[in-house]
């Protein structure tokens, strides 16, 4: 089963993908995490892509396509953050089957509010929101007690660029997948639990569970 979570940055794809992948035993592939790992480990690829990621630009298609081919093991997966361009989607079609695309429709004001309040744990990658899902103690991870940080691309000046890039490069994918009749839209401003049950229903429909 191949599922794509599509939507602007900050629309809650990552939060939902994490729980649902566990629940349905699906391989979770998060392109942003794969790229950030390369940067953190100072690999040659990491050095090459650092400035794209930190300024909110897209990493060139040929680089992310190579990475996805390396990471796309098996046929049961949730993809978060890939594809982000029509070229990436066309390539994906040649290597695997996509059964469902969940489109997280999210207004721009909410994206801005969510991303600017997002804090991440550098050790375990757990994501918090200072307003809606704050850590228990100051800006420290509840699980591993490490000090949280704000991603460079979650700073206000970069967020606007990410939204523009999304509109220009990724938004056309909604039409691309709509034409293939695999797209379902959810309201990303809804409560986490409601979104979770809606997507669960969509996945159960594919697996034909009641
Ligand atoms: P994310 O964590 O999904 O918001 O991704 C963070 C950044 O990684 C993006 O702003 C891009 O610079 C880069 N990135 C992630 N996924 C892709 C992709 N599919 N194609 C190109 N660049 C990507």
XYZ file of C-alpha atoms and ligand atoms in Angstrom:
233
model
C 0.000 0.000 0.000
C 1.495 3.316 -1.115
C 0.239 6.491 0.559
C 1.357 10.080 0.074
C 0.715 12.881 2.571
C 0.587 16.060 0.532
C 0.224 19.610 1.786
C 2.038 22.785 2.739
C 4.724 22.840 5.438
C 3.137 23.032 8.881
C -0.121 21.388 7.803
C 0.347 18.515 10.264
C 1.444 15.817 7.811
C 4.362 14.730 9.972
C 2.313 14.373 13.169
C -0.297 12.236 11.443
C 2.209 10.223 9.422
C 4.087 9.171 12.523
C 1.088 7.731 14.396
C -0.612 6.206 11.364
C 2.554 4.527 10.079
C 2.920 2.800 13.470
C -0.752 1.865 13.620
C -0.825 0.323 10.134
C 2.734 -0.973 10.243
C 3.776 1.080 7.238
C 7.282 2.178 6.381
C 7.480 5.941 7.074
C 9.638 7.907 4.669
C 10.112 11.572 5.587
C 12.142 13.338 2.927
C 12.901 16.374 5.110
C 14.347 14.092 7.833
C 16.470 12.199 5.295
C 17.892 15.497 4.015
C 18.477 16.940 7.502
C 20.328 13.743 8.492
C 22.693 14.158 5.526
C 23.326 17.773 6.588
C 23.880 16.866 10.250
C 26.321 14.094 9.349
C 28.238 16.464 7.068
C 28.148 14.019 4.144
C 29.167 15.354 0.689
C 25.477 15.373 -0.258
C 24.669 17.174 2.998
C 27.119 19.941 2.152
C 25.616 20.226 -1.322
C 22.009 20.582 -0.114
C 22.452 22.621 3.099
C 21.736 26.037 1.625
C 18.595 24.852 -0.193
C 17.086 23.398 2.973
C 18.009 26.327 5.205
C 16.529 28.910 2.847
C 13.356 26.951 2.114
C 14.217 26.303 -1.545
C 13.654 22.861 -3.033
C 16.617 20.522 -3.326
C 17.108 19.706 -7.064
C 14.869 16.895 -8.332
C 17.719 14.598 -9.426
C 19.177 14.559 -5.888
C 15.923 13.817 -4.046
C 14.933 11.262 -6.679
C 18.174 9.331 -6.023
C 17.485 9.456 -2.290
C 13.912 8.223 -2.621
C 15.015 5.308 -4.781
C 17.465 4.331 -2.043
C 14.875 4.628 0.740
C 11.762 3.222 -0.929
C 11.997 -0.312 0.401
C 8.904 -2.529 0.009
C 5.458 -1.541 -1.112
C 3.830 -0.480 2.143
C 4.718 3.073 2.944
C 3.644 6.580 3.865
C 5.581 9.286 2.068
C 5.823 12.659 3.826
C 7.477 15.456 1.857
C 7.826 13.529 -1.413
C 6.885 14.187 -4.172
C 7.062 17.986 -4.115
C 7.201 18.613 -7.859
C 5.416 17.125 -10.864
C 8.756 15.723 -12.063
C 9.188 13.853 -8.771
C 5.616 12.507 -8.993
C 6.135 11.299 -12.564
C 9.300 9.503 -11.522
C 7.506 7.904 -8.553
C 4.862 6.503 -10.911
C 7.550 4.583 -12.764
C 8.803 2.788 -9.638
C 5.771 2.125 -7.433
C 1.997 2.200 -7.112
C 0.269 4.994 -5.216
C -3.078 3.964 -3.716
C -3.988 7.128 -1.833
C -2.940 10.756 -1.653
C -4.140 12.624 1.421
C -4.169 16.347 0.793
C -3.882 18.480 3.955
C -5.651 21.706 3.032
C -4.345 24.440 5.329
C -4.790 28.244 5.252
C -1.589 30.331 5.021
C -2.202 32.131 8.369
C -2.299 28.805 10.163
C 0.911 27.623 8.481
C 2.690 30.750 9.670
C 1.382 30.412 13.208
C 2.221 26.713 13.450
C 5.703 26.887 11.963
C 6.843 29.895 13.966
C 5.805 28.118 17.187
C 7.343 24.791 16.205
C 10.284 23.513 18.229
C 12.159 20.301 17.549
C 14.250 17.987 19.714
C 17.714 17.666 18.154
C 18.173 14.228 19.709
C 14.934 12.276 19.118
C 13.337 14.566 16.475
C 10.116 14.916 18.509
C 8.169 17.973 17.415
C 6.366 20.405 19.760
C 4.244 23.495 19.325
C 4.787 26.130 22.003
C 1.088 27.047 21.960
C -0.900 23.928 21.111
C 1.452 21.160 22.255
C 4.086 22.678 24.555
C 6.788 20.667 26.351
C 6.190 20.199 30.093
C 9.351 22.033 31.162
C 10.294 25.213 29.374
C 11.793 24.373 25.983
C 13.081 20.914 26.929
C 12.094 17.596 25.326
C 9.693 15.619 27.569
C 11.246 12.320 26.522
C 15.000 12.856 26.369
C 15.326 16.138 28.314
C 17.375 17.750 25.557
C 16.972 21.472 24.879
C 14.632 22.078 21.944
C 15.637 24.227 18.998
C 13.922 26.159 16.229
C 14.746 24.883 12.748
C 16.437 27.583 10.644
C 13.693 27.198 8.052
C 10.990 27.703 10.713
C 12.105 31.313 11.221
C 9.528 33.834 10.008
C 11.657 35.165 7.125
C 12.078 31.659 5.638
C 8.492 30.477 6.198
C 7.123 32.942 3.638
C 9.526 31.610 1.031
C 8.513 28.018 1.797
C 4.853 28.937 1.282
C 5.667 30.560 -2.086
C 7.712 27.534 -3.176
C 4.852 25.260 -2.138
C 2.314 27.256 -4.184
C 4.478 27.265 -7.291
C 6.046 23.789 -7.250
C 3.890 21.489 -5.117
C 0.327 22.793 -5.457
C 0.057 21.489 -9.078
C 0.309 17.962 -7.647
C -3.248 18.265 -6.349
C -4.509 18.374 -9.912
C -2.006 15.669 -10.945
C -3.352 13.192 -8.356
C -6.968 14.319 -8.656
C -6.903 13.248 -12.283
C -5.737 9.816 -11.142
C -8.725 9.711 -8.701
C -6.544 8.803 -5.724
C -6.778 12.155 -3.922
C -8.781 12.850 -0.756
C -8.798 16.243 0.906
C -8.861 16.814 4.650
C -9.207 20.063 6.577
C -5.798 20.540 8.240
C -7.277 23.134 10.636
C -9.389 20.415 12.268
C -8.400 18.769 15.581
C -5.539 16.235 15.497
C -7.860 13.407 16.682
C -10.488 14.168 14.015
C -7.910 14.222 11.237
C -6.466 10.983 12.545
C -9.822 9.172 12.409
C -10.605 10.521 8.949
C -7.308 9.256 7.533
C -7.729 5.968 9.365
C -11.046 5.508 7.550
C -9.393 6.267 4.218
C -6.640 3.714 4.859
C -9.131 1.099 6.055
C -11.058 1.569 2.826
C -7.941 0.665 0.831
C -7.310 -2.395 2.975
C -11.096 -3.067 2.799
C -11.418 -3.334 6.573
C -14.833 -2.249 7.946
P 10.132 19.546 5.350
O 10.736 19.043 6.622
O 9.272 18.519 4.668
O 9.419 20.859 5.520
O 11.355 19.806 4.336
C 12.373 20.716 4.681
C 13.138 21.138 3.441
O 13.772 20.011 2.832
C 12.318 21.753 2.313
O 12.045 23.130 2.539
C 13.257 21.533 1.125
O 14.351 22.426 1.169
C 13.797 20.140 1.410
N 12.953 19.088 0.826
C 12.176 18.191 1.510
N 11.539 17.365 0.661
C 11.908 17.733 -0.591
C 11.569 17.286 -1.909
N 10.714 16.264 -2.114
N 12.126 17.915 -2.962
C 12.999 18.930 -2.786
N 13.353 19.416 -1.588
C 12.811 18.835 -0.490
